[in-house]
Tab-separated table of N, CA and C in Angstrom:
chain	number	residue	atom	x	y	z
I	15	MET	N	21.126	-28.486	-6.323
I	15	MET	CA	21.942	-26.514	-6.441
I	15	MET	C	23.647	-26.874	-6.792
I	16	SER	N	24.020	-25.980	-7.518
I	16	SER	CA	25.166	-26.192	-7.509
I	16	SER	C	25.791	-25.776	-6.675
I	17	LEU	N	27.396	-26.311	-7.069
I	17	LEU	CA	27.532	-26.346	-6.159
I	17	LEU	C	28.959	-24.888	-5.199
I	18	VAL	N	29.292	-24.207	-6.182
I	18	VAL	CA	29.053	-22.795	-5.956
I	18	VAL	C	27.687	-21.994	-5.608
I	19	GLN	N	26.465	-22.616	-5.291
I	19	GLN	CA	25.411	-22.165	-4.845
I	19	GLN	C	25.791	-22.483	-3.734
I	20	THR	N	25.891	-23.515	-3.004
I	20	THR	CA	25.715	-24.397	-2.027
I	20	THR	C	26.917	-23.421	-0.662
I	21	ILE	N	28.142	-23.169	-1.470
I	21	ILE	CA	29.120	-22.899	-0.912
I	21	ILE	C	28.408	-21.006	-0.533
I	22	THR	N	27.491	-20.509	-1.153
I	22	THR	CA	27.187	-19.199	-1.050
I	22	THR	C	26.088	-19.595	-0.158
I	23	ASP	N	25.306	-20.112	0.170
I	23	ASP	CA	24.134	-20.320	0.918
I	23	ASP	C	25.306	-21.121	2.279
I	24	ASP	N	26.575	-22.001	2.896
I	24	ASP	CA	26.767	-22.185	4.160
I	24	ASP	C	27.019	-20.703	4.349
I	25	MET	N	28.604	-20.115	3.026
I	25	MET	CA	28.489	-18.979	3.570
I	25	MET	C	27.998	-17.353	4.572
I	26	LYS	N	26.573	-17.768	4.210
I	26	LYS	CA	25.515	-17.280	4.866
I	26	LYS	C	24.963	-17.573	5.839
I	27	THR	N	25.142	-18.888	6.164
I	27	THR	CA	24.468	-19.536	7.260
I	27	THR	C	26.218	-19.513	8.149
I	28	ALA	N	27.337	-18.957	7.960
I	28	ALA	CA	28.733	-18.854	8.492
I	28	ALA	C	27.707	-17.752	9.328
I	29	MET	N	28.064	-16.017	8.897
I	29	MET	CA	27.717	-15.198	8.651
I	29	MET	C	26.626	-14.464	9.661
I	30	LYS	N	25.832	-15.777	10.044
I	30	LYS	CA	24.615	-15.612	10.576
I	30	LYS	C	24.485	-15.676	12.435
I	31	ALA	N	25.344	-17.171	11.292
I	31	ALA	CA	26.138	-17.974	12.651
I	31	ALA	C	27.209	-17.224	14.041
I	32	ARG	N	28.021	-16.144	13.045
I	32	ARG	CA	28.893	-15.613	13.381
I	32	ARG	C	30.207	-16.204	13.932
I	33	ASP	N	30.618	-17.137	12.744
I	33	ASP	CA	30.744	-18.536	13.101
I	33	ASP	C	32.363	-18.104	12.063
I	34	LYS	N	33.687	-17.164	12.655
I	34	LYS	CA	34.435	-16.273	11.622
I	34	LYS	C	35.858	-17.635	11.512
I	35	ASP	N	35.569	-18.683	12.043
I	35	ASP	CA	36.717	-19.585	11.450
I	35	ASP	C	36.220	-20.221	10.369
I	36	THR	N	35.001	-20.470	10.382
I	36	THR	CA	34.393	-21.583	8.295
I	36	THR	C	33.805	-19.932	7.949
I	37	LEU	N	33.752	-19.146	8.569
I	37	LEU	CA	33.196	-18.011	7.215
I	37	LEU	C	34.564	-17.082	6.465
I	38	SER	N	35.681	-17.402	7.487
I	38	SER	CA	37.248	-17.405	6.421
I	38	SER	C	37.594	-18.073	5.360
I	39	VAL	N	37.274	-19.205	5.684
I	39	VAL	CA	37.592	-20.948	4.904
I	39	VAL	C	36.728	-20.107	3.603
I	40	ILE	N	35.370	-20.136	3.763
I	40	ILE	CA	34.796	-20.185	2.549
I	40	ILE	C	34.939	-18.675	2.245
I	41	ARG	N	34.909	-18.263	2.932
I	41	ARG	CA	35.710	-16.973	1.588
I	41	ARG	C	37.028	-17.195	1.187
I	42	MET	N	37.317	-17.520	1.889
I	42	MET	CA	38.978	-17.952	0.941
I	42	MET	C	38.415	-19.215	-0.516
I	43	ILE	N	37.575	-19.739	-0.100
I	43	ILE	CA	37.139	-20.660	-1.125
I	43	ILE	C	36.266	-20.597	-2.870
I	44	LYS	N	35.312	-18.727	-1.989
I	44	LYS	CA	34.533	-18.448	-2.537
I	44	LYS	C	35.641	-17.258	-3.583
I	45	ALA	N	37.410	-16.597	-2.741
I	45	ALA	CA	37.800	-15.621	-3.573
I	45	ALA	C	38.411	-17.136	-4.952
I	46	ALA	N	39.019	-18.171	-4.418
I	46	ALA	CA	39.484	-19.026	-5.095
I	46	ALA	C	38.706	-19.173	-6.340
I	47	LEU	N	37.476	-19.371	-6.288
I	47	LEU	CA	36.414	-19.710	-7.015
I	47	LEU	C	36.030	-18.187	-8.316
I	48	MET	N	35.488	-17.386	-7.485
I	48	MET	CA	35.669	-15.516	-8.435
I	48	MET	C	37.528	-15.750	-8.901
I	49	ASN	N	38.943	-16.380	-8.751
I	49	ASN	CA	40.031	-15.924	-9.512
I	49	ASN	C	39.228	-17.159	-10.856
I	50	GLU	N	39.087	-18.598	-10.420
I	50	GLU	CA	38.735	-19.246	-11.666
I	50	GLU	C	38.191	-18.751	-12.961
I	51	LYS	N	36.769	-17.862	-12.433
I	51	LYS	CA	35.904	-17.418	-13.055
I	51	LYS	C	36.297	-16.645	-13.920
I	52	VAL	N	37.062	-15.681	-13.244
I	52	VAL	CA	37.910	-14.569	-14.706
I	52	VAL	C	38.654	-14.985	-15.332
I	53	LYS	N	39.127	-15.762	-14.231
I	53	LYS	CA	40.325	-16.566	-15.421
I	53	LYS	C	40.143	-17.482	-17.047
I	54	VAL	N	38.856	-18.324	-17.023
I	54	VAL	CA	38.519	-19.206	-18.087
I	54	VAL	C	37.580	-17.986	-18.575
I	55	ASN	N	37.014	-16.854	-18.172
I	55	ASN	CA	36.066	-16.054	-18.466
I	55	ASN	C	34.383	-16.874	-19.011
I	56	HIS	N	33.899	-17.805	-17.414
I	56	HIS	CA	32.643	-18.542	-17.967
I	56	HIS	C	32.701	-18.005	-16.457
I	57	GLU	N	31.054	-18.499	-15.936
I	57	GLU	CA	30.368	-19.320	-15.175
I	57	GLU	C	31.188	-20.513	-15.361
I	58	LEU	N	31.752	-20.925	-13.227
I	58	LEU	CA	31.845	-22.352	-13.941
I	58	LEU	C	31.057	-23.274	-13.403
I	59	SER	N	31.557	-24.405	-14.537
I	59	SER	CA	31.150	-25.724	-14.343
I	59	SER	C	30.451	-26.458	-12.725
I	60	ASP	N	30.135	-27.492	-12.358
I	60	ASP	CA	30.168	-28.182	-10.502
I	60	ASP	C	31.465	-28.122	-11.310
I	61	GLU	N	31.561	-29.272	-12.314
I	61	GLU	CA	33.619	-29.655	-12.357
I	61	GLU	C	34.339	-28.938	-12.171
I	62	GLU	N	34.612	-28.264	-12.597
I	62	GLU	CA	35.428	-26.689	-12.920
I	62	GLU	C	35.570	-25.980	-11.349
I	63	ALA	N	34.142	-26.067	-10.783
I	63	ALA	CA	34.295	-25.807	-8.796
I	63	ALA	C	35.480	-26.972	-8.577
I	64	GLN	N	34.834	-27.836	-8.275
I	64	GLN	CA	35.227	-29.129	-7.956
I	64	GLN	C	36.599	-29.480	-8.065
I	65	THR	N	36.834	-29.048	-9.243
I	65	THR	CA	38.911	-28.849	-9.549
I	65	THR	C	39.593	-27.852	-8.637
I	66	VAL	N	38.703	-26.572	-8.349
I	66	VAL	CA	38.554	-25.799	-7.672
I	66	VAL	C	38.983	-26.084	-6.040
I	67	ILE	N	38.250	-25.813	-6.097
I	67	ILE	CA	38.106	-26.780	-4.254
I	67	ILE	C	39.322	-28.216	-4.097
I	68	ALA	N	39.737	-29.522	-5.256
I	68	ALA	CA	40.534	-30.161	-4.878
I	68	ALA	C	41.908	-29.558	-4.892
I	69	ARG	N	42.066	-28.441	-4.956
I	69	ARG	CA	43.373	-27.903	-5.339
I	69	ARG	C	43.507	-26.684	-3.854
I	70	GLU	N	42.563	-26.331	-3.429
I	70	GLU	CA	42.751	-25.593	-1.895
I	70	GLU	C	43.110	-27.238	-1.505
I	71	TYR	N	42.346	-27.907	-1.189
I	71	TYR	CA	42.229	-29.510	0.069
I	71	TYR	C	43.880	-29.832	-0.257
I	72	LYS	N	44.126	-29.881	-1.590
I	72	LYS	CA	45.655	-30.302	-1.899
I	72	LYS	C	46.532	-29.497	-1.008
I	73	GLN	N	46.433	-27.845	-1.463
I	73	GLN	CA	47.090	-27.143	-1.134
I	73	GLN	C	47.319	-26.986	0.999
I	74	ARG	N	46.136	-27.236	1.346
I	74	ARG	CA	46.519	-27.564	2.602
I	74	ARG	C	46.522	-28.961	3.315
I	75	LYS	N	46.352	-29.728	2.285
I	75	LYS	CA	47.293	-30.675	3.391
I	75	LYS	C	48.381	-31.324	3.017
I	76	GLU	N	49.284	-30.655	2.728
I	76	GLU	CA	51.217	-30.231	1.892
I	76	GLU	C	51.501	-28.986	2.880
I	77	SER	N	50.103	-28.282	3.002
I	77	SER	CA	50.688	-26.984	4.386
I	77	SER	C	51.160	-27.873	5.433
I	78	ILE	N	50.323	-28.901	5.755
I	78	ILE	CA	50.434	-29.531	7.071
I	78	ILE	C	51.269	-30.559	7.256
I	79	GLU	N	51.854	-31.230	6.044
I	79	GLU	CA	52.860	-31.493	6.336
I	79	GLU	C	54.184	-31.042	6.095
I	80	GLU	N	54.256	-29.845	5.769
I	80	GLU	CA	55.267	-29.011	6.454
I	80	GLU	C	55.022	-28.503	7.270
I	81	PHE	N	54.222	-27.948	7.774
I	81	PHE	CA	54.349	-27.147	9.624
I	81	PHE	C	55.375	-28.829	10.443
I	82	LYS	N	54.697	-29.407	10.135
I	82	LYS	CA	54.908	-31.373	11.039
I	82	LYS	C	56.293	-31.015	10.561
I	83	LYS	N	56.594	-31.347	9.805
I	83	LYS	CA	58.271	-31.104	9.261
I	83	LYS	C	58.243	-29.629	10.206
I	84	GLY	N	58.200	-28.538	10.200
I	84	GLY	CA	58.735	-28.345	10.363
I	84	GLY	C	58.532	-26.952	12.356
I	85	ASN	N	58.035	-28.886	12.529
I	85	ASN	CA	57.531	-28.682	14.125
I	85	ASN	C	56.490	-27.237	14.939
I	86	ARG	N	55.931	-26.699	13.641
I	86	ARG	CA	54.802	-25.719	13.969
I	86	ARG	C	53.238	-26.470	14.095
I	87	ASP	N	53.417	-27.415	15.537
I	87	ASP	CA	52.143	-27.652	15.929
I	87	ASP	C	50.536	-26.839	16.004
I	88	ASP	N	51.333	-25.237	16.363
I	88	ASP	CA	50.593	-23.995	16.312
I	88	ASP	C	49.259	-23.775	14.946
I	89	LEU	N	50.508	-23.599	13.560
I	89	LEU	CA	50.024	-23.830	12.561
I	89	LEU	C	49.319	-24.698	12.332
I	90	VAL	N	49.926	-26.585	12.575
I	90	VAL	CA	49.109	-27.812	12.073
I	90	VAL	C	47.677	-27.814	12.327
I	91	LYS	N	47.796	-27.150	13.142
I	91	LYS	CA	46.219	-27.219	14.418
I	91	LYS	C	45.202	-26.191	13.026
I	92	GLY	N	45.727	-25.103	12.741
I	92	GLY	CA	44.854	-24.527	12.305
I	92	GLY	C	44.116	-24.432	11.114
I	93	THR	N	45.325	-25.492	10.507
I	93	THR	CA	45.489	-25.763	8.977
I	93	THR	C	44.107	-27.146	8.697
I	94	GLU	N	44.574	-28.082	10.073
I	94	GLU	CA	43.377	-29.026	9.860
I	94	GLU	C	42.230	-28.551	10.572
I	95	ALA	N	42.162	-27.946	10.965
I	95	ALA	CA	40.474	-26.816	11.005
I	95	ALA	C	40.183	-26.307	9.547
I	96	GLU	N	40.956	-25.739	8.770
I	96	GLU	CA	40.115	-25.098	7.480
I	96	GLU	C	40.140	-26.683	6.325
I	97	LEU	N	41.450	-27.428	6.239
I	97	LEU	CA	40.852	-28.801	5.915
I	97	LEU	C	39.603	-29.277	6.025
I	98	LYS	N	38.882	-30.084	7.436
I	98	LYS	CA	37.689	-30.294	7.507
I	98	LYS	C	36.859	-28.919	6.725
I	99	ILE	N	36.919	-28.044	6.936
I	99	ILE	CA	36.125	-26.980	6.624
I	99	ILE	C	36.227	-27.200	4.720
I	100	VAL	N	36.767	-27.392	4.756
I	100	VAL	CA	36.893	-27.137	3.217
I	100	VAL	C	37.345	-29.114	1.986
I	101	GLY	N	37.125	-29.965	3.285
I	101	GLY	CA	36.865	-31.237	2.700
I	101	GLY	C	35.851	-31.943	2.830
I	102	LYS	N	34.744	-30.731	3.204
I	102	LYS	CA	33.058	-31.129	3.193
I	102	LYS	C	32.584	-30.509	2.001
I	103	TYR	N	33.252	-29.695	0.719
I	103	TYR	CA	32.988	-29.664	-0.805
I	103	TYR	C	33.312	-30.673	-1.794
I	104	MET	N	34.549	-31.751	-1.024
I	104	MET	CA	35.470	-32.572	-1.519
I	104	MET	C	34.157	-33.424	-2.371
I	105	PRO	N	34.218	-34.328	-3.649
I	105	PRO	CA	33.660	-35.312	-3.866
I	105	PRO	C	33.945	-37.118	-2.875
I	106	GLN	N	33.105	-37.610	-2.465
I	106	GLN	CA	33.397	-38.606	-1.503
I	106	GLN	C	34.452	-39.424	-2.836
I	107	GLN	N	36.050	-39.891	-1.692
I	107	GLN	CA	36.820	-40.364	-2.434
I	107	GLN	C	36.850	-41.345	-2.489
I	108	LEU	N	38.130	-41.917	-3.592
I	108	LEU	CA	37.864	-43.310	-3.917
I	108	LEU	C	38.822	-44.266	-2.558
I	109	SER	N	38.728	-45.699	-2.309
I	109	SER	CA	39.163	-46.411	-2.088
I	109	SER	C	40.158	-46.958	-2.761
I	110	LYS	N	41.300	-47.883	-1.228
I	110	LYS	CA	42.041	-47.760	-2.371
I	110	LYS	C	42.201	-48.714	-3.417
I	111	GLU	N	41.147	-50.044	-2.786
I	111	GLU	CA	40.750	-50.968	-3.368
I	111	GLU	C	40.591	-50.331	-4.549
I	112	GLU	N	39.055	-49.494	-4.668
I	112	GLU	CA	38.593	-49.238	-5.961
I	112	GLU	C	39.049	-48.404	-7.086
I	113	ILE	N	40.235	-47.671	-6.219
I	113	ILE	CA	41.775	-46.928	-7.348
I	113	ILE	C	42.797	-48.146	-7.214
I	114	GLU	N	42.852	-49.162	-7.162
I	114	GLU	CA	43.300	-50.607	-8.084
I	114	GLU	C	42.344	-51.228	-8.594
I	115	LYS	N	41.570	-51.377	-9.174
I	115	LYS	CA	40.086	-51.769	-9.389
I	115	LYS	C	40.533	-50.853	-10.869
I	116	ILE	N	40.451	-49.653	-11.039
I	116	ILE	CA	40.209	-49.069	-11.676
I	116	ILE	C	42.099	-49.270	-12.597
I	117	VAL	N	42.830	-49.097	-12.033
I	117	VAL	CA	44.184	-49.173	-12.704
I	117	VAL	C	44.100	-50.069	-13.257
I	118	ALA	N	43.617	-50.962	-13.093
I	118	ALA	CA	43.387	-52.618	-13.291
I	118	ALA	C	43.210	-52.641	-14.881
I	119	ASP	N	42.010	-52.193	-14.788
I	119	ASP	CA	41.406	-52.010	-15.369
I	119	ASP	C	41.146	-50.897	-16.355
I	120	THR	N	41.889	-49.764	-16.289
I	120	THR	CA	42.788	-49.052	-17.369
I	120	THR	C	43.859	-49.699	-18.088
I	121	ILE	N	44.425	-50.258	-16.953
I	121	ILE	CA	46.819	-51.041	-17.689
I	121	ILE	C	45.830	-52.005	-18.699
I	122	ALA	N	44.478	-53.275	-18.442
I	122	ALA	CA	43.968	-53.305	-19.380
I	122	ALA	C	43.756	-53.373	-20.602
I	123	SER	N	42.684	-52.023	-20.934
I	123	SER	CA	41.948	-51.822	-22.308
I	123	SER	C	43.420	-50.719	-22.350
I	124	VAL	N	44.538	-50.260	-21.764
I	124	VAL	CA	45.411	-49.629	-22.843
I	124	VAL	C	46.638	-51.122	-23.648
I	125	GLY	N	46.584	-51.729	-22.698
I	125	GLY	CA	47.884	-52.858	-23.520
I	125	GLY	C	48.789	-52.572	-22.550
I	126	ALA	N	48.505	-51.698	-21.900
I	126	ALA	CA	50.240	-51.658	-21.315
I	126	ALA	C	50.852	-52.634	-20.740
I	127	SER	N	52.540	-52.879	-20.788
I	127	SER	CA	52.829	-54.067	-19.892
I	127	SER	C	54.075	-54.154	-19.296
I	128	SER	N	54.369	-52.458	-18.983
I	128	SER	CA	55.742	-52.469	-18.400
I	128	SER	C	56.257	-51.172	-17.784
I	129	THR	N	56.969	-50.951	-16.803
I	129	THR	CA	57.077	-49.801	-16.536
I	129	THR	C	57.204	-48.246	-18.111
I	130	SER	N	57.539	-48.850	-18.762
I	130	SER	CA	57.427	-47.966	-20.030
I	130	SER	C	56.221	-47.277	-20.338
I	131	ASP	N	55.292	-47.652	-19.786
I	131	ASP	CA	53.660	-47.281	-20.655
I	131	ASP	C	53.394	-47.064	-18.880
I	132	PHE	N	53.912	-45.701	-18.084
I	132	PHE	CA	53.301	-45.351	-17.124
I	132	PHE	C	52.366	-44.217	-17.875
I	133	GLY	N	53.251	-43.558	-18.505
I	133	GLY	CA	52.201	-42.227	-18.657
I	133	GLY	C	51.231	-41.808	-19.615
I	134	LYS	N	51.369	-43.437	-20.290
I	134	LYS	CA	50.201	-43.861	-21.119
I	134	LYS	C	48.660	-44.052	-19.670
I	135	VAL	N	49.147	-44.619	-18.940
I	135	VAL	CA	48.178	-45.164	-18.264
I	135	VAL	C	47.531	-44.133	-17.102
I	136	MET	N	48.787	-43.764	-16.498
I	136	MET	CA	48.652	-42.250	-15.692
I	136	MET	C	47.213	-41.173	-16.542
I	137	GLY	N	47.809	-40.961	-17.593
I	137	GLY	CA	46.894	-39.779	-19.199
I	137	GLY	C	45.578	-40.692	-18.740
I	138	ALA	N	45.601	-41.726	-18.851
I	138	ALA	CA	44.287	-42.363	-19.352
I	138	ALA	C	43.043	-42.739	-17.868
I	139	VAL	N	44.093	-42.909	-16.740
I	139	VAL	CA	43.659	-42.974	-15.029
I	139	VAL	C	43.336	-42.062	-14.915
I	140	MET	N	44.100	-40.572	-14.693
I	140	MET	CA	43.463	-39.288	-14.339
I	140	MET	C	42.477	-38.799	-14.284
I	141	PRO	N	41.783	-39.017	-15.468
I	141	PRO	CA	40.495	-38.054	-15.563
I	141	PRO	C	39.210	-39.227	-15.224
I	142	LYS	N	39.495	-39.902	-15.046
I	142	LYS	CA	38.829	-41.136	-14.545
I	142	LYS	C	38.172	-41.627	-13.287
I	143	VAL	N	39.532	-40.816	-12.803
I	143	VAL	CA	39.373	-40.129	-10.618
I	143	VAL	C	39.619	-38.917	-10.394
I	144	LYS	N	39.542	-38.117	-11.519
I	144	LYS	CA	39.662	-36.425	-10.604
I	144	LYS	C	38.914	-35.746	-9.784
I	145	GLY	N	39.282	-35.589	-9.049
I	145	GLY	CA	38.705	-34.949	-7.729
I	145	GLY	C	38.367	-35.633	-6.767
I	146	LYS	N	38.397	-37.380	-7.389
I	146	LYS	CA	37.720	-38.569	-6.147
I	146	LYS	C	38.931	-39.381	-5.690
I	147	ALA	N	40.280	-39.257	-6.107
I	147	ALA	CA	41.353	-39.731	-5.092
I	147	ALA	C	42.984	-38.609	-6.217
I	148	ASP	N	43.756	-39.157	-4.570
I	148	ASP	CA	44.984	-38.543	-4.892
I	148	ASP	C	45.371	-38.750	-5.960
I	149	GLY	N	46.382	-38.039	-6.428
I	149	GLY	CA	47.395	-38.636	-7.463
I	149	GLY	C	48.648	-39.474	-6.800
I	150	LYS	N	49.069	-39.110	-5.672
I	150	LYS	CA	49.673	-39.917	-5.001
I	150	LYS	C	49.350	-40.827	-4.701
I	151	LEU	N	47.970	-41.425	-4.294
I	151	LEU	CA	48.035	-42.914	-4.588
I	151	LEU	C	47.369	-43.772	-6.195
I	152	VAL	N	46.871	-42.934	-6.851
I	152	VAL	CA	46.813	-43.494	-8.093
I	152	VAL	C	48.264	-43.589	-8.999
I	153	ASN	N	49.122	-42.939	-9.463
I	153	ASN	CA	50.709	-43.141	-9.211
I	153	ASN	C	51.444	-44.347	-8.132
I	154	GLN	N	51.064	-44.741	-7.050
I	154	GLN	CA	51.731	-45.504	-6.497
I	154	GLN	C	50.658	-46.880	-7.256
I	155	ALA	N	49.579	-47.234	-7.439
I	155	ALA	CA	49.068	-48.322	-7.633
I	155	ALA	C	49.739	-48.856	-9.210
I	156	VAL	N	49.255	-47.419	-9.581
I	156	VAL	CA	50.335	-47.784	-11.258
I	156	VAL	C	51.481	-48.379	-10.922
I	157	LYS	N	52.087	-47.611	-10.427
I	157	LYS	CA	53.222	-48.155	-10.351
I	157	LYS	C	53.655	-50.045	-9.907
I	158	SER	N	52.888	-50.395	-8.276
I	158	SER	CA	53.191	-51.673	-8.404
I	158	SER	C	52.412	-52.055	-9.167
I	159	GLN	N	51.229	-52.446	-9.926
I	159	GLN	CA	50.666	-52.967	-11.382
I	159	GLN	C	50.879	-52.743	-11.999
I	160	LEU	N	52.509	-51.768	-12.581
I	160	LEU	CA	53.316	-52.526	-14.003
I	160	LEU	C	54.244	-53.122	-14.017
I	161	SER	N	54.706	-52.961	-12.300
I	161	SER	CA	56.422	-53.742	-12.076
I	161	SER	C	56.315	-55.210	-12.100
């Protein structure tokens, strides 16, 4: 079953269960998916849908950080609940060790030797870990292995 279909089914389940919080988050996800569909002018593949969901997940994570900086605990709790629901649709995230292994393999394959090759390595690594790893973690792993 496609990711978009799974989200639609979960929306129906949330409607039947009268789960307003879950329903509102799923509707936001559906709206983001529809906006992307209109933007690319074709039905979204699972990979494209996953990219949209990863974007939604990242936005909520960043919002939580900002709310914590602003001492807005009331908003942190609500956004964390949303993050948990969006996280259900994210693929299994890679561990730090897995990311470091992928980075090491990529450095060896592109022949990178110094920090000046950072962009080349990041360009090769990111497609491999798309949606499965946070860009900040990948960035840190590349910097630590090139220095």
